[in-house]
Short mmCIF file of C-alpha atoms in Angstrom, two decimals:
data_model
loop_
_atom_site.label_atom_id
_atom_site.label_comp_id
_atom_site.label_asym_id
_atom_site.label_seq_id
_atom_site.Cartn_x
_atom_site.Cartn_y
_atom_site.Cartn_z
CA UNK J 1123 -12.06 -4.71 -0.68
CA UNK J 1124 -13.33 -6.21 -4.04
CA UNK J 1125 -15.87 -7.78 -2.47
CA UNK J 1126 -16.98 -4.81 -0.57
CA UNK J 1127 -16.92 -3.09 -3.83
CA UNK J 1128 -18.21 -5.86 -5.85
CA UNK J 1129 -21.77 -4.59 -4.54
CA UNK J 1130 -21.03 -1.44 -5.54
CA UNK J 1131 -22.21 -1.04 -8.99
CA UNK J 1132 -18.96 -1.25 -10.09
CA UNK J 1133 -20.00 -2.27 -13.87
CA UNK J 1134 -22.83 0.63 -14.50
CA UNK J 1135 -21.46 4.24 -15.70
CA UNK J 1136 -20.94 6.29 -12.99
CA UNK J 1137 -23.34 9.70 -13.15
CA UNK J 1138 -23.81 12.08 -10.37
CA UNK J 1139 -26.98 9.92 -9.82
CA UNK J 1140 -24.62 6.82 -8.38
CA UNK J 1141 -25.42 5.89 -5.01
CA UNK J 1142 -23.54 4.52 -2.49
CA UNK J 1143 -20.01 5.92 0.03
CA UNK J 1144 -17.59 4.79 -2.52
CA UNK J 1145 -19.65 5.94 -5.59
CA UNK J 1146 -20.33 9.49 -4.33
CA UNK J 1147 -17.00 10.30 -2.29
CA UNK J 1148 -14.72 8.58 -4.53
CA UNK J 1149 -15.32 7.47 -7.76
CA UNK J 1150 -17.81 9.86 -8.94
CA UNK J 1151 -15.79 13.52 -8.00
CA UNK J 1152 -12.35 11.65 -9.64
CA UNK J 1153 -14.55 10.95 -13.14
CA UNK J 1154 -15.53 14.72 -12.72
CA UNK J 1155 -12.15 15.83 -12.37
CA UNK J 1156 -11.19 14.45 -15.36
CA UNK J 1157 -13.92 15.86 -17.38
CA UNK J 1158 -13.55 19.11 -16.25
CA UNK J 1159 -9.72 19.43 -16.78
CA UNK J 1160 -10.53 17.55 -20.05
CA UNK J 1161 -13.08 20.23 -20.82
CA UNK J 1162 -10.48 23.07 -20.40
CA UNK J 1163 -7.63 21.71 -22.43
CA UNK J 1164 -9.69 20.96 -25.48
CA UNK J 1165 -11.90 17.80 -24.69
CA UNK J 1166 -8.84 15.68 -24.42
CA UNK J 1167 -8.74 13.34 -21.81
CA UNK J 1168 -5.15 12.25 -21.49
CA UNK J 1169 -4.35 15.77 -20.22
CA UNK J 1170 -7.26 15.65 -18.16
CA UNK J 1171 -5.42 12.61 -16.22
CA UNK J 1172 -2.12 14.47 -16.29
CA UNK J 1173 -4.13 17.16 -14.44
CA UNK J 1174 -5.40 15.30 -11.79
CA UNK J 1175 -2.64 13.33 -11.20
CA UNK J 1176 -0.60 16.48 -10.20
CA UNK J 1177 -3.48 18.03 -8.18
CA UNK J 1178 -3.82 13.86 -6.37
CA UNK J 1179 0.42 14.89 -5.95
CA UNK J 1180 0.15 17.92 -4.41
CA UNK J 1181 -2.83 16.95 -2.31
CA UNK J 1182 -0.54 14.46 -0.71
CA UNK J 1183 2.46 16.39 -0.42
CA UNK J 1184 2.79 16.93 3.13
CA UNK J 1185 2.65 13.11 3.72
CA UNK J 1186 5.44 13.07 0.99
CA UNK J 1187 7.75 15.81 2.56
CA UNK J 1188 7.14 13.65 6.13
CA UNK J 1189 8.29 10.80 4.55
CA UNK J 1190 10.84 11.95 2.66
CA UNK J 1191 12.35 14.35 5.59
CA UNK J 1192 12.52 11.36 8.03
CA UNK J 1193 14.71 9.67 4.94
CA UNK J 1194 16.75 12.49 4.92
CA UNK J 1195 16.73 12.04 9.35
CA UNK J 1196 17.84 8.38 8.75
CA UNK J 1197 20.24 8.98 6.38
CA UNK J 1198 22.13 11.69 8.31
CA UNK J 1199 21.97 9.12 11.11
CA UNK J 1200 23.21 6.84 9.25
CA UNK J 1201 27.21 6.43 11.19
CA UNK J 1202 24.97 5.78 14.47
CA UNK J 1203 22.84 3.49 13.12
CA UNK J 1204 25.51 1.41 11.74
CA UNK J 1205 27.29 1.21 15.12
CA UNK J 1206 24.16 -0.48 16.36
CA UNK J 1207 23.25 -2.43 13.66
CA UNK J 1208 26.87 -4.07 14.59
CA UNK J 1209 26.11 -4.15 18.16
CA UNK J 1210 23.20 -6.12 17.14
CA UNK J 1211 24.73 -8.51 15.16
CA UNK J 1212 27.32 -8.96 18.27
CA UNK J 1213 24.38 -9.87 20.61
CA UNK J 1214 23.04 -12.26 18.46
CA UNK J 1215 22.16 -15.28 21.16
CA UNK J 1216 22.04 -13.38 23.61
CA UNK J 1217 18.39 -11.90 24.17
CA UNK J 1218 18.54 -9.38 26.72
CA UNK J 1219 21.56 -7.53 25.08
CA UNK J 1220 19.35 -8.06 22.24
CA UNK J 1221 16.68 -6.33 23.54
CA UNK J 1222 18.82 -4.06 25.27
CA UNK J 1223 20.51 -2.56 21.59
CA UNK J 1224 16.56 -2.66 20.18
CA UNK J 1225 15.89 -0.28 23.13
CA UNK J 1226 18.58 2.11 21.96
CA UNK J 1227 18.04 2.22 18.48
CA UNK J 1228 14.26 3.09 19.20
CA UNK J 1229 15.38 5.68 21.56
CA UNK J 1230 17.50 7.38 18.81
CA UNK J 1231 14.69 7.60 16.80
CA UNK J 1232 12.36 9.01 19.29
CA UNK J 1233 15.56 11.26 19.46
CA UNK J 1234 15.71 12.97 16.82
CA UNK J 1235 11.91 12.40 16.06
CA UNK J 1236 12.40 9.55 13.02
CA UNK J 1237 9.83 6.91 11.86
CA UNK J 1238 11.06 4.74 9.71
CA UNK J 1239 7.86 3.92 8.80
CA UNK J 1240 7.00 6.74 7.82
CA UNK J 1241 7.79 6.41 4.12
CA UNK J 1242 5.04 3.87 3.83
CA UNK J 1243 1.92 6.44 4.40
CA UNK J 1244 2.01 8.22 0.81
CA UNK J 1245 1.83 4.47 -0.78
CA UNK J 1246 -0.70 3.39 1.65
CA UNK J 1247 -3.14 7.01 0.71
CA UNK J 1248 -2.62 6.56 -3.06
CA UNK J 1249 -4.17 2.77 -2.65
CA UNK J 1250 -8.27 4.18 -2.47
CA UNK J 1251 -7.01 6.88 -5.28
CA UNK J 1252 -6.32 4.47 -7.63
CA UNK J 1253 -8.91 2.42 -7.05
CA UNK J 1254 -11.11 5.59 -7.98
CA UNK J 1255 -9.05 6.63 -11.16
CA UNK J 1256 -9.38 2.98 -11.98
CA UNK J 1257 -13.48 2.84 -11.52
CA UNK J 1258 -13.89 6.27 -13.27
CA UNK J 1259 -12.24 5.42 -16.40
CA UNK J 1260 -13.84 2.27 -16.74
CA UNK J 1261 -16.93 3.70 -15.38
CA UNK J 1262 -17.05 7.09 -17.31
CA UNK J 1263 -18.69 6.10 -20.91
CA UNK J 1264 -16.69 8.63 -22.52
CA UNK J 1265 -13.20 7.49 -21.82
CA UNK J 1266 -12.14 5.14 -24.53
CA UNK J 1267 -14.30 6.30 -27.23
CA UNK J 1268 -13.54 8.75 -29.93
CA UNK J 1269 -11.11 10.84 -30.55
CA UNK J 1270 -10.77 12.27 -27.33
CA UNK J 1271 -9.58 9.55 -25.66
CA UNK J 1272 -6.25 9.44 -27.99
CA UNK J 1273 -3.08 10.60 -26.45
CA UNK J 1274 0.24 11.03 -27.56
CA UNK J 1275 0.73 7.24 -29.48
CA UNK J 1276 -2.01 5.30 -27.23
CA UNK J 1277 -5.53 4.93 -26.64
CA UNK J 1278 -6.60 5.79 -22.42
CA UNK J 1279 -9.29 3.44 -22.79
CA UNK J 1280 -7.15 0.24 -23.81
CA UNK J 1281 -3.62 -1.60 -22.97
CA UNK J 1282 -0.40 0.05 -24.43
CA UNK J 1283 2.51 -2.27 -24.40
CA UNK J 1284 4.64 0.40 -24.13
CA UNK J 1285 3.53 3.07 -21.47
CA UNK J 1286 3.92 0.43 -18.21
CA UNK J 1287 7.41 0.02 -18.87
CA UNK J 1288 7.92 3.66 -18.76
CA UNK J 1289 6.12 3.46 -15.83
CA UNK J 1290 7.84 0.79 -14.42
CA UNK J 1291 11.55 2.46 -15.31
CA UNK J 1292 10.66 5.71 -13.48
CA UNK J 1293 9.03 3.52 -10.46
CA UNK J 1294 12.46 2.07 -10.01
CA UNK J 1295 14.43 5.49 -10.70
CA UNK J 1296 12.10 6.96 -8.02
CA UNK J 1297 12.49 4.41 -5.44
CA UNK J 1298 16.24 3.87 -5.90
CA UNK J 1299 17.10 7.84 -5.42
CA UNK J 1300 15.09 7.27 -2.33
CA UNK J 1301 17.06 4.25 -1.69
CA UNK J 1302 20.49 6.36 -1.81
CA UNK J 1303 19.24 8.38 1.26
CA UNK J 1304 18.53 5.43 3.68
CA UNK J 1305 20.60 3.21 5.88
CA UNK J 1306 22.10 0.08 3.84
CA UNK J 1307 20.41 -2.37 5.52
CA UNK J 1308 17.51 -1.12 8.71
CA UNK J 1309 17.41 -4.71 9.76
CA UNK J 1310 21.15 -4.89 9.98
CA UNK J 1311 24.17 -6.62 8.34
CA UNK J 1312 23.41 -10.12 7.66
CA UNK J 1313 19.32 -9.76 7.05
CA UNK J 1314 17.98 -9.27 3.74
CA UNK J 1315 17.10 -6.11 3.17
CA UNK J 1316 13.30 -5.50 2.40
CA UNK J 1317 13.89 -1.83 0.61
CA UNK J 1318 16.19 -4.12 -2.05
CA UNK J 1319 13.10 -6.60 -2.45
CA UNK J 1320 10.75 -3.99 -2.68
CA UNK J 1321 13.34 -2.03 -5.67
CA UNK J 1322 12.55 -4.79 -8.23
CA UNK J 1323 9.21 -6.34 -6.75
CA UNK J 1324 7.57 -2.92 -7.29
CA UNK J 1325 8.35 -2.02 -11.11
CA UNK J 1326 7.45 -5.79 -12.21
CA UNK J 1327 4.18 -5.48 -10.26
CA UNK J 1328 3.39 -1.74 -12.13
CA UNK J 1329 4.59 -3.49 -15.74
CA UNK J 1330 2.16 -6.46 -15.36
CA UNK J 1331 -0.59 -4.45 -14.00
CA UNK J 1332 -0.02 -1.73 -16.74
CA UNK J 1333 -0.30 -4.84 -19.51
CA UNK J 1334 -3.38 -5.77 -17.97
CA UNK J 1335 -5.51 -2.14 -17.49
CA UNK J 1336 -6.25 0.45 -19.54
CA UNK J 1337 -3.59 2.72 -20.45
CA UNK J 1338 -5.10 5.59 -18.48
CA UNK J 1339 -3.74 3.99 -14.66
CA UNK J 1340 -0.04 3.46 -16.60
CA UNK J 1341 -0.26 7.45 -17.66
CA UNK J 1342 -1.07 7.88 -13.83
CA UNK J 1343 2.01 6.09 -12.70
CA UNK J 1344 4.03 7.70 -15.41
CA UNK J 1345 3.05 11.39 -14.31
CA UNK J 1346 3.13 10.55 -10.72
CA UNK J 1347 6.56 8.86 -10.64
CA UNK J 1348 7.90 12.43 -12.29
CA UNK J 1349 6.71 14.53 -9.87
CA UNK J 1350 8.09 12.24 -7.36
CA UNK J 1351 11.72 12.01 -9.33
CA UNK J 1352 11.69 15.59 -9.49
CA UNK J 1353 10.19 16.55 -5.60
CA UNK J 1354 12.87 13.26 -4.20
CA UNK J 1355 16.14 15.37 -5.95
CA UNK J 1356 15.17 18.63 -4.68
CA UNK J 1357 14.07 17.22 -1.11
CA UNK J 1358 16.43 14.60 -0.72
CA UNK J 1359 19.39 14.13 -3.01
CA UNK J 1360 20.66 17.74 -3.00
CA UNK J 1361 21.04 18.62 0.31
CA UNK J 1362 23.94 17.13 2.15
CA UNK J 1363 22.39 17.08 5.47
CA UNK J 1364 24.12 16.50 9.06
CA UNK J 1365 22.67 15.85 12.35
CA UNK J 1366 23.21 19.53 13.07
CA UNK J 1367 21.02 20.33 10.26
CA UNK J 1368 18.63 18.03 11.38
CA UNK J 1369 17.88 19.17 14.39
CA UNK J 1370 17.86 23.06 12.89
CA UNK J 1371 14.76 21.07 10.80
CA UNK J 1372 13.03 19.98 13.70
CA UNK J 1373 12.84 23.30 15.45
#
């Protein structure tokens, strides 16, 4: 993708003159956004971000509520997923039973209508999004200079040492209420679970990329991880869901 975007333009201001797919579809509309919102709070552009980020939020909602209502599938599931997970570890050298308890646990989840996979589709969306906010603030001339671009104790326009590990403590908060909802281990006792990896892997990788961009992206994560903390406890962590209750949610 850098490559691709490498012949982009990706170091002349972006204008509503910019040519190309990603200039015109992406980049360009996401540095308007900002200056419009900016526009109507004042000229500032740190609540311009805030803004957008909640608009990109509750664009992607319904991917968000997919994901997070197979969590809450899996998680009510969770006593019959066990007893296979231990049927699985029981068949271990033996192939075809192997294959045999794979077949059943997919079967439950065509059962009650649960991808675990599903989680990964609001991460995989937000990927070309930030990749815009990132190429409109560097890209829009007047982020970063003057006044405007001050917010709160930081400047949008340059690195804050403090902001990405705010956004890398509410990354982890997110994903860990998450966490709570899902089975202990989907690739069964004895594996190493990935969602554990992926707990600590992800709020070091937001720190170090927040200490390396503009303090704009780390106000993004910030924003965006609230609305998720907030949207996961009212979705997933307060209801105490059963399998009768999930079936009431798929009709």
């Amino acid at each position: 993708m850098a490559v691709v975007l490498a012949a982009c333009g990706i170091d002349e201001p972006i204008t509503a003159d910019s040519e190309g797919f990603w200039n015109s579809f992406f980049v360009y509309p996401m540095s308007f956004l900002i200056q419009f919102f900016s526009d109507l709070t004042g000229g500032h552009f740190g609540w311009g971000i805030v803004i957008v980020t909640i608009l990109i939020r509750l664009l992607i909602l319904p991917l968000a509520l997919k994901s997070q209502k197979s969590s809450r599938a899996m998680q009510a599931l969770r006593p019959e997923m066990q007893e296979i997970q231990e049927r699985m570890k029981k068949a271990q050298g033996n192939p075809e039973k192997q294959r045999e308890v794979q077949s059943e646990m997919i079967g439950m989840y065509q059962k009650h209508g649960v991808n675990p996979a599903a989680g990964c589709l609001p991460a995989l969306v937000q990927i070309p999004i930030v990749m815009a906010l990132y190429f409109a603030i560097m890209r829009t001339e007047a982020i970063g200079q003057g006044p405007e671009s001050d917010f709160l104790w930081f400047n949008l326009g340059q690195m804050d040492p403090v902001l990405p590990f705010i956004a890398g403590i509410t990354t982890f908060v997110q994903f860990k209420m998450s966490m709570s909802q899902m089975p202990a281990n989907p690739l069964g006792e004895g594996m190493p679970n990935p969602m554990n990896i992926m707990l600590w892997i992800m709020p070091v990788m937001i720190i170090i990329a927040g200490l390396t961009l503009p303090s704009a992206l780390a106000l993004y994560w910030v924003i965006g991880n609230i609305f998720m903390i907030v949207q996961t406890y009212f979705i997933i962590v307060r209801p105490n869901l059963n399998k009768e209750d999930v079936e009431k949610d798929r009709a």
